[in-house]
PDB file of C-alpha atoms in Angstrom:
ATOM      1  CA  MET Y   1      30.565-104.741   8.692  1.00  0.00           C
ATOM      2  CA  LYS Y   2      32.292-106.301   5.986  1.00  0.00           C
ATOM      3  CA  PHE Y   3      33.136-102.963   4.298  1.00  0.00           C
ATOM      4  CA  LEU Y   4      34.933-101.915   7.492  1.00  0.00           C
ATOM      5  CA  SER Y   5      36.934-104.894   7.701  1.00  0.00           C
ATOM      6  CA  LEU Y   6      37.860-104.853   3.897  1.00  0.00           C
ATOM      7  CA  ALA Y   7      39.052-101.268   4.573  1.00  0.00           C
ATOM      8  CA  ALA Y   8      41.115-102.071   7.426  1.00  0.00           C
ATOM      9  CA  VAL Y   9      42.725-104.869   5.579  1.00  0.00           C
ATOM     10  CA  PHE Y  10      43.376-102.493   3.038  1.00  0.00           C
ATOM     11  CA  TRP Y  11      44.898 -99.897   4.977  1.00  0.00           C
ATOM     12  CA  CYS Y  12      46.988-102.221   6.764  1.00  0.00           C
ATOM     13  CA  VAL Y  13      48.674-103.346   3.331  1.00  0.00           C
ATOM     14  CA  LEU Y  14      48.327-100.399   1.341  1.00  0.00           C
ATOM     15  CA  VAL Y  15      49.948 -98.062   4.206  1.00  0.00           C
ATOM     16  CA  PRO Y  16      53.506 -98.316   4.176  1.00  0.00           C
ATOM     17  CA  PRO Y  17      55.603 -98.091   7.166  1.00  0.00           C
ATOM     18  CA  SER Y  18      58.165 -95.677   7.782  1.00  0.00           C
ATOM     19  CA  GLU Y  19      61.718 -96.765   8.088  1.00  0.00           C
ATOM     20  CA  ALA Y  20      62.112 -96.059  11.848  1.00  0.00           C
ATOM     21  CA  THR Y  21      58.795 -97.733  12.542  1.00  0.00           C
ATOM     22  CA  LYS Y  22      59.768-100.642  10.755  1.00  0.00           C
ATOM     23  CA  SER Y  23      63.418-101.050  12.011  1.00  0.00           C
ATOM     24  CA  PHE Y  24      61.592-100.786  15.666  1.00  0.00           C
ATOM     25  CA  GLU Y  25      58.788-103.250  15.126  1.00  0.00           C
ATOM     26  CA  ASP Y  26      59.730-105.625  12.705  1.00  0.00           C
ATOM     27  CA  VAL Y  27      63.530-106.798  12.810  1.00  0.00           C
ATOM     28  CA  ARG Y  28      65.895-106.954  16.294  1.00  0.00           C
ATOM     29  CA  CYS Y  29      68.907-108.793  17.168  1.00  0.00           C
ATOM     30  CA  LYS Y  30      68.689-111.235  20.163  1.00  0.00           C
ATOM     31  CA  CYS Y  31      71.542-112.417  22.101  1.00  0.00           C
ATOM     32  CA  ILE Y  32      71.367-115.349  24.534  1.00  0.00           C
ATOM     33  CA  CYS Y  33      74.406-115.356  26.699  1.00  0.00           C
ATOM     34  CA  PRO Y  34      75.011-118.038  29.200  1.00  0.00           C
ATOM     35  CA  PRO Y  35      76.233-117.824  32.732  1.00  0.00           C
ATOM     36  CA  TYR Y  36      80.035-117.039  32.662  1.00  0.00           C
ATOM     37  CA  ARG Y  37      82.136-117.273  35.655  1.00  0.00           C
ATOM     38  CA  ASN Y  38      80.085-115.144  38.514  1.00  0.00           C
ATOM     39  CA  ILE Y  39      78.080-113.599  35.937  1.00  0.00           C
ATOM     40  CA  SER Y  40      74.466-114.805  35.573  1.00  0.00           C
ATOM     41  CA  GLY Y  41      73.143-115.518  31.875  1.00  0.00           C
ATOM     42  CA  LYS Y  42      71.279-112.766  30.100  1.00  0.00           C
ATOM     43  CA  ILE Y  43      69.258-111.731  27.166  1.00  0.00           C
ATOM     44  CA  TYR Y  44      70.088-108.893  25.476  1.00  0.00           C
ATOM     45  CA  LYS Y  45      67.695-107.490  22.673  1.00  0.00           C
ATOM     46  CA  LYS Y  46      68.792-104.508  20.334  1.00  0.00           C
ATOM     47  CA  ASN Y  47      67.164-103.018  17.149  1.00  0.00           C
ATOM     48  CA  VAL Y  48      69.844-102.764  14.891  1.00  0.00           C
ATOM     49  CA  SER Y  49      71.075-104.108  11.293  1.00  0.00           C
ATOM     50  CA  GLN Y  50      71.908-107.637  10.355  1.00  0.00           C
ATOM     51  CA  LYS Y  51      75.426-107.074   9.836  1.00  0.00           C
ATOM     52  CA  ASP Y  52      76.284-105.483  13.609  1.00  0.00           C
ATOM     53  CA  CYS Y  53      74.293-108.766  15.397  1.00  0.00           C
ATOM     54  CA  ASN Y  54      76.931-109.915  17.285  1.00  0.00           C
ATOM     55  CA  CYS Y  55      77.951-109.973  20.898  1.00  0.00           C
ATOM     56  CA  LEU Y  56      80.341-106.803  20.339  1.00  0.00           C
ATOM     57  CA  HIS Y  57      77.821-104.221  19.010  1.00  0.00           C
ATOM     58  CA  LEU Y  58      74.688-105.765  21.107  1.00  0.00           C
ATOM     59  CA  VAL Y  59      76.037-106.454  24.705  1.00  0.00           C
ATOM     60  CA  GLU Y  60      76.297-102.831  26.477  1.00  0.00           C
ATOM     61  CA  PRO Y  61      77.591-102.713  28.858  1.00  0.00           C
ATOM     62  CA  MET Y  62      80.067-105.379  28.870  1.00  0.00           C
ATOM     63  CA  PRO Y  63      79.901-107.559  31.977  1.00  0.00           C
ATOM     64  CA  VAL Y  64      83.488-108.869  31.620  1.00  0.00           C
ATOM     65  CA  PRO Y  65      86.424-107.110  31.434  1.00  0.00           C
ATOM     66  CA  GLY Y  66      88.468-106.397  28.387  1.00  0.00           C
ATOM     67  CA  ASN Y  67      90.655-109.885  28.037  1.00  0.00           C
ATOM     68  CA  ASP Y  68      87.729-111.732  28.959  1.00  0.00           C
ATOM     69  CA  VAL Y  69      85.414-110.159  25.909  1.00  0.00           C
ATOM     70  CA  GLU Y  70      86.113-112.519  23.196  1.00  0.00           C
ATOM     71  CA  ALA Y  71      85.573-115.747  25.365  1.00  0.00           C
ATOM     72  CA  TYR Y  72      82.435-114.246  26.727  1.00  0.00           C
ATOM     73  CA  CYS Y  73      81.160-113.487  23.105  1.00  0.00           C
ATOM     74  CA  LEU Y  74      82.270-116.904  22.108  1.00  0.00           C
ATOM     75  CA  LEU Y  75      79.811-118.580  24.331  1.00  0.00           C
ATOM     76  CA  CYS Y  76      76.855-116.054  23.463  1.00  0.00           C
ATOM     77  CA  GLU Y  77      74.514-117.136  20.920  1.00  0.00           C
ATOM     78  CA  CYS Y  78      73.125-114.130  18.307  1.00  0.00           C
ATOM     79  CA  LYS Y  79      70.144-114.299  16.057  1.00  0.00           C
ATOM     80  CA  TYR Y  80      68.969-111.631  13.564  1.00  0.00           C
ATOM     81  CA  GLU Y  81      65.194-111.937  14.046  1.00  0.00           C
ATOM     82  CA  GLU Y  82      62.551-110.514  11.308  1.00  0.00           C
ATOM     83  CA  ARG Y  83      58.913-110.154  11.309  1.00  0.00           C
ATOM     84  CA  SER Y  84      55.873-108.884   9.265  1.00  0.00           C
ATOM     85  CA  THR Y  85      53.991-106.969  11.744  1.00  0.00           C
ATOM     86  CA  ILE Y  86      51.755-105.983   8.478  1.00  0.00           C
ATOM     87  CA  THR Y  87      50.792-109.528   7.906  1.00  0.00           C
ATOM     88  CA  ILE Y  88      49.930-110.160  11.682  1.00  0.00           C
ATOM     89  CA  LYS Y  89      47.599-107.077  11.485  1.00  0.00           C
ATOM     90  CA  VAL Y  90      46.047-108.555   8.879  1.00  0.00           C
ATOM     91  CA  ILE Y  91      45.355-112.281  10.413  1.00  0.00           C
ATOM     92  CA  ILE Y  92      44.281-110.243  13.615  1.00  0.00           C
ATOM     93  CA  ILE Y  93      41.767-108.030  11.829  1.00  0.00           C
ATOM     94  CA  ILE Y  94      40.546-110.935   9.648  1.00  0.00           C
ATOM     95  CA  TYR Y  95      39.948-112.738  13.018  1.00  0.00           C
ATOM     96  CA  LEU Y  96      38.122-110.467  14.537  1.00  0.00           C
ATOM     97  CA  SER Y  97      36.115-109.566  11.584  1.00  0.00           C
ATOM     98  CA  VAL Y  98      34.833-113.364  11.805  1.00  0.00           C
ATOM     99  CA  ILE Y  99      34.189-113.202  15.264  1.00  0.00           C
ATOM    100  CA  GLY Y 100      32.478-109.944  14.978  1.00  0.00           C
ATOM    101  CA  ALA Y 101      30.079-111.427  12.163  1.00  0.00           C
ATOM    102  CA  LEU Y 102      29.395-114.638  14.184  1.00  0.00           C
ATOM    103  CA  LEU Y 103      28.335-112.648  17.368  1.00  0.00           C
ATOM    104  CA  LEU Y 104      26.278-110.354  15.012  1.00  0.00           C
ATOM    105  CA  TYR Y 105      24.691-113.187  13.548  1.00  0.00           C
ATOM    106  CA  MET Y 106      23.999-115.026  16.998  1.00  0.00           C
ATOM    107  CA  ALA Y 107      22.624-111.715  18.507  1.00  0.00           C
ATOM    108  CA  PHE Y 108      20.223-111.783  15.380  1.00  0.00           C
ATOM    109  CA  LEU Y 109      19.035-115.254  15.766  1.00  0.00           C
ATOM    110  CA  MET Y 110      18.604-114.901  19.519  1.00  0.00           C
ATOM    111  CA  LEU Y 111      16.237-111.691  18.913  1.00  0.00           C
ATOM    112  CA  VAL Y 112      14.464-113.304  15.662  1.00  0.00           C
ATOM    113  CA  ASP Y 113      13.947-116.977  16.998  1.00  0.00           C
ATOM    114  CA  PRO Y 114      11.500-115.929  19.945  1.00  0.00           C
ATOM    115  CA  LEU Y 115       9.704-113.878  17.546  1.00  0.00           C
ATOM    116  CA  ILE Y 116       9.308-116.551  14.579  1.00  0.00           C
ATOM    117  CA  ARG Y 117       8.780-119.683  16.608  1.00  0.00           C
ATOM    118  CA  LYS Y 118       5.305-120.765  17.728  1.00  0.00           C
ATOM    119  CA  PRO Y 119       4.542-122.942  20.896  1.00  0.00           C
ATOM    120  CA  ASP Y 120       5.750-126.349  20.165  1.00  0.00           C
ATOM    121  CA  ALA Y 121       3.234-129.261  21.167  1.00  0.00           C
ATOM    122  CA  TYR Y 122       5.727-131.744  20.845  1.00  0.00           C
ATOM    123  CA  THR Y 123       7.819-130.597  23.773  1.00  0.00           C
ATOM    124  CA  GLN Y 124       6.044-132.578  26.572  1.00  0.00           C
ATOM    125  CA  PRO Y 125       7.673-134.608  28.640  1.00  0.00           C
ATOM    126  CA  LEU Y 126       7.930-138.525  27.888  1.00  0.00           C
ATOM    127  CA  HIS Y 127       5.352-139.394  30.712  1.00  0.00           C
ATOM    128  CA  ASN Y 128       2.850-137.652  29.227  1.00  0.00           C
ATOM    129  CA  GLU Y 129       2.732-140.192  26.063  1.00  0.00           C
ATOM    130  CA  GLU Y 130      -1.139-140.414  25.794  1.00  0.00           C
ATOM    131  CA  GLU Y 131      -1.944-137.097  25.678  1.00  0.00           C
ATOM    132  CA  SER Y 132       0.766-136.439  22.974  1.00  0.00           C
ATOM    133  CA  GLU Y 133      -0.698-139.652  20.717  1.00  0.00           C
ATOM    134  CA  ASP Y 134      -4.073-137.704  20.957  1.00  0.00           C
ATOM    135  CA  ALA Y 135      -2.367-134.373  20.152  1.00  0.00           C
ATOM    136  CA  HIS Y 136      -0.762-136.440  17.055  1.00  0.00           C
ATOM    137  CA  SER Y 137      -3.987-137.942  16.116  1.00  0.00           C
ATOM    138  CA  LEU Y 138      -5.776-135.009  16.007  1.00  0.00           C
ATOM    139  CA  ALA Y 139      -2.884-133.081  14.010  1.00  0.00           C
ATOM    140  CA  ALA Y 140      -2.960-135.820  11.704  1.00  0.00           C
ATOM    141  CA  VAL Y 141      -6.951-135.537  11.087  1.00  0.00           C
ATOM    142  CA  HIS Y 142      -7.262-131.754  11.086  1.00  0.00           C
ATOM    143  CA  PRO Y 143      -4.282-130.290   9.272  1.00  0.00           C
ATOM    144  CA  SER Y 144      -3.516-126.785  10.797  1.00  0.00           C
ATOM    145  CA  ALA Y 145      -2.603-123.571   8.957  1.00  0.00           C
ATOM    146  CA  SER Y 146       1.404-124.076   9.406  1.00  0.00           C
ATOM    147  CA  SER Y 147       1.536-127.558   7.842  1.00  0.00           C
ATOM    148  CA  ARG Y 148       0.484-125.894   4.700  1.00  0.00           C
ATOM    149  CA  ALA Y 149       4.027-125.203   3.841  1.00  0.00           C
ATOM    150  CA  ASN Y 150       3.340-121.707   2.646  1.00  0.00           C
ATOM    151  CA  THR Y 151       6.839-120.206   3.050  1.00  0.00           C
ATOM    152  CA  VAL Y 152      10.197-121.461   3.756  1.00  0.00           C
ATOM    153  CA  LEU Y 153      10.192-121.356   7.326  1.00  0.00           C
ATOM    154  CA  GLU Y 154       6.651-123.050   7.576  1.00  0.00           C
ATOM    155  CA  ARG Y 155       8.168-126.018   5.712  1.00  0.00           C
ATOM    156  CA  VAL Y 156      11.068-126.240   7.846  1.00  0.00           C
ATOM    157  CA  GLU Y 157       8.685-126.406  10.700  1.00  0.00           C
ATOM    158  CA  GLY Y 158       6.543-129.008   9.401  1.00  0.00           C
ATOM    159  CA  ALA Y 159       9.786-131.232   8.565  1.00  0.00           C
ATOM    160  CA  GLN Y 160      10.917-130.702  12.341  1.00  0.00           C
ATOM    161  CA  GLN Y 161       7.658-131.585  13.395  1.00  0.00           C
ATOM    162  CA  ARG Y 162       7.668-134.806  11.318  1.00  0.00           C
ATOM    163  CA  TRP Y 163      11.175-135.667  12.730  1.00  0.00           C
ATOM    164  CA  LYS Y 164      10.275-135.075  16.105  1.00  0.00           C
ATOM    165  CA  ARG Y 165       6.861-137.210  15.650  1.00  0.00           C
ATOM    166  CA  GLN Y 166       9.289-140.199  14.361  1.00  0.00           C
ATOM    167  CA  VAL Y 167      11.622-139.908  17.207  1.00  0.00           C
ATOM    168  CA  GLN Y 168       8.790-139.655  19.628  1.00  0.00           C
ATOM    169  CA  GLU Y 169       7.764-143.062  17.825  1.00  0.00           C
ATOM    170  CA  GLN Y 170      10.754-144.506  17.867  1.00  0.00           C
ATOM    171  CA  ARG Y 171      11.573-143.910  21.515  1.00  0.00           C
ATOM    172  CA  LYS Y 172       7.931-145.542  22.455  1.00  0.00           C
ATOM    173  CA  THR Y 173       8.761-148.716  20.499  1.00  0.00           C
ATOM    174  CA  VAL Y 174      12.394-149.047  22.008  1.00  0.00           C
ATOM    175  CA  PHE Y 175      11.612-147.940  25.552  1.00  0.00           C
ATOM    176  CA  ASP Y 176       8.064-149.306  26.166  1.00  0.00           C
ATOM    177  CA  ARG Y 177       7.882-152.061  23.594  1.00  0.00           C
ATOM    178  CA  HIS Y 178      11.308-152.946  24.182  1.00  0.00           C
ATOM    179  CA  LYS Y 179      11.764-153.591  20.202  1.00  0.00           C
ATOM    180  CA  MET Y 180      14.080-152.440  17.577  1.00  0.00           C
ATOM    181  CA  LEU Y 181      12.906-150.659  14.468  1.00  0.00           C
ATOM    182  CA  SER Y 182      14.392-151.962  11.344  1.00  0.00           C
TER     183      SER Y 182
END
């Protein structure tokens, strides 16, 4: 996945666009002409050079008669706009690569997590506290094979079970005995 993204980024950066493609994609002249007499306002866009970016070169056909052309063009606001489509493509490729990597990671976790998880004795509802206390005392007296922490996963599960026991004890103390732990 990383190799594919790097290849796509290098391809976008290193392959130079042709001059015709660049003039079509990266540059344009945009004139915004407000309403004038009985003519409604309009936006004109065209791919022209920067020196030709004015109302006289861009507005075709001219909506006003010959003697009003200069007054109409003075009202129009023309801007030369330039953008880098290569930068846009690179950013989109990086964004999609990150999203794809996160989706692959999520799918991996969804497939692998049920296989490595063991049934948890601490997911019982809160109203079965007596039964859970018996299970806790039994687990404390007879350590099971998973609490020996042979692998990293078993160590993490052991820490998670200790944390769950602490949370359960805090719940019991706060809700049943109405005391705050200090």
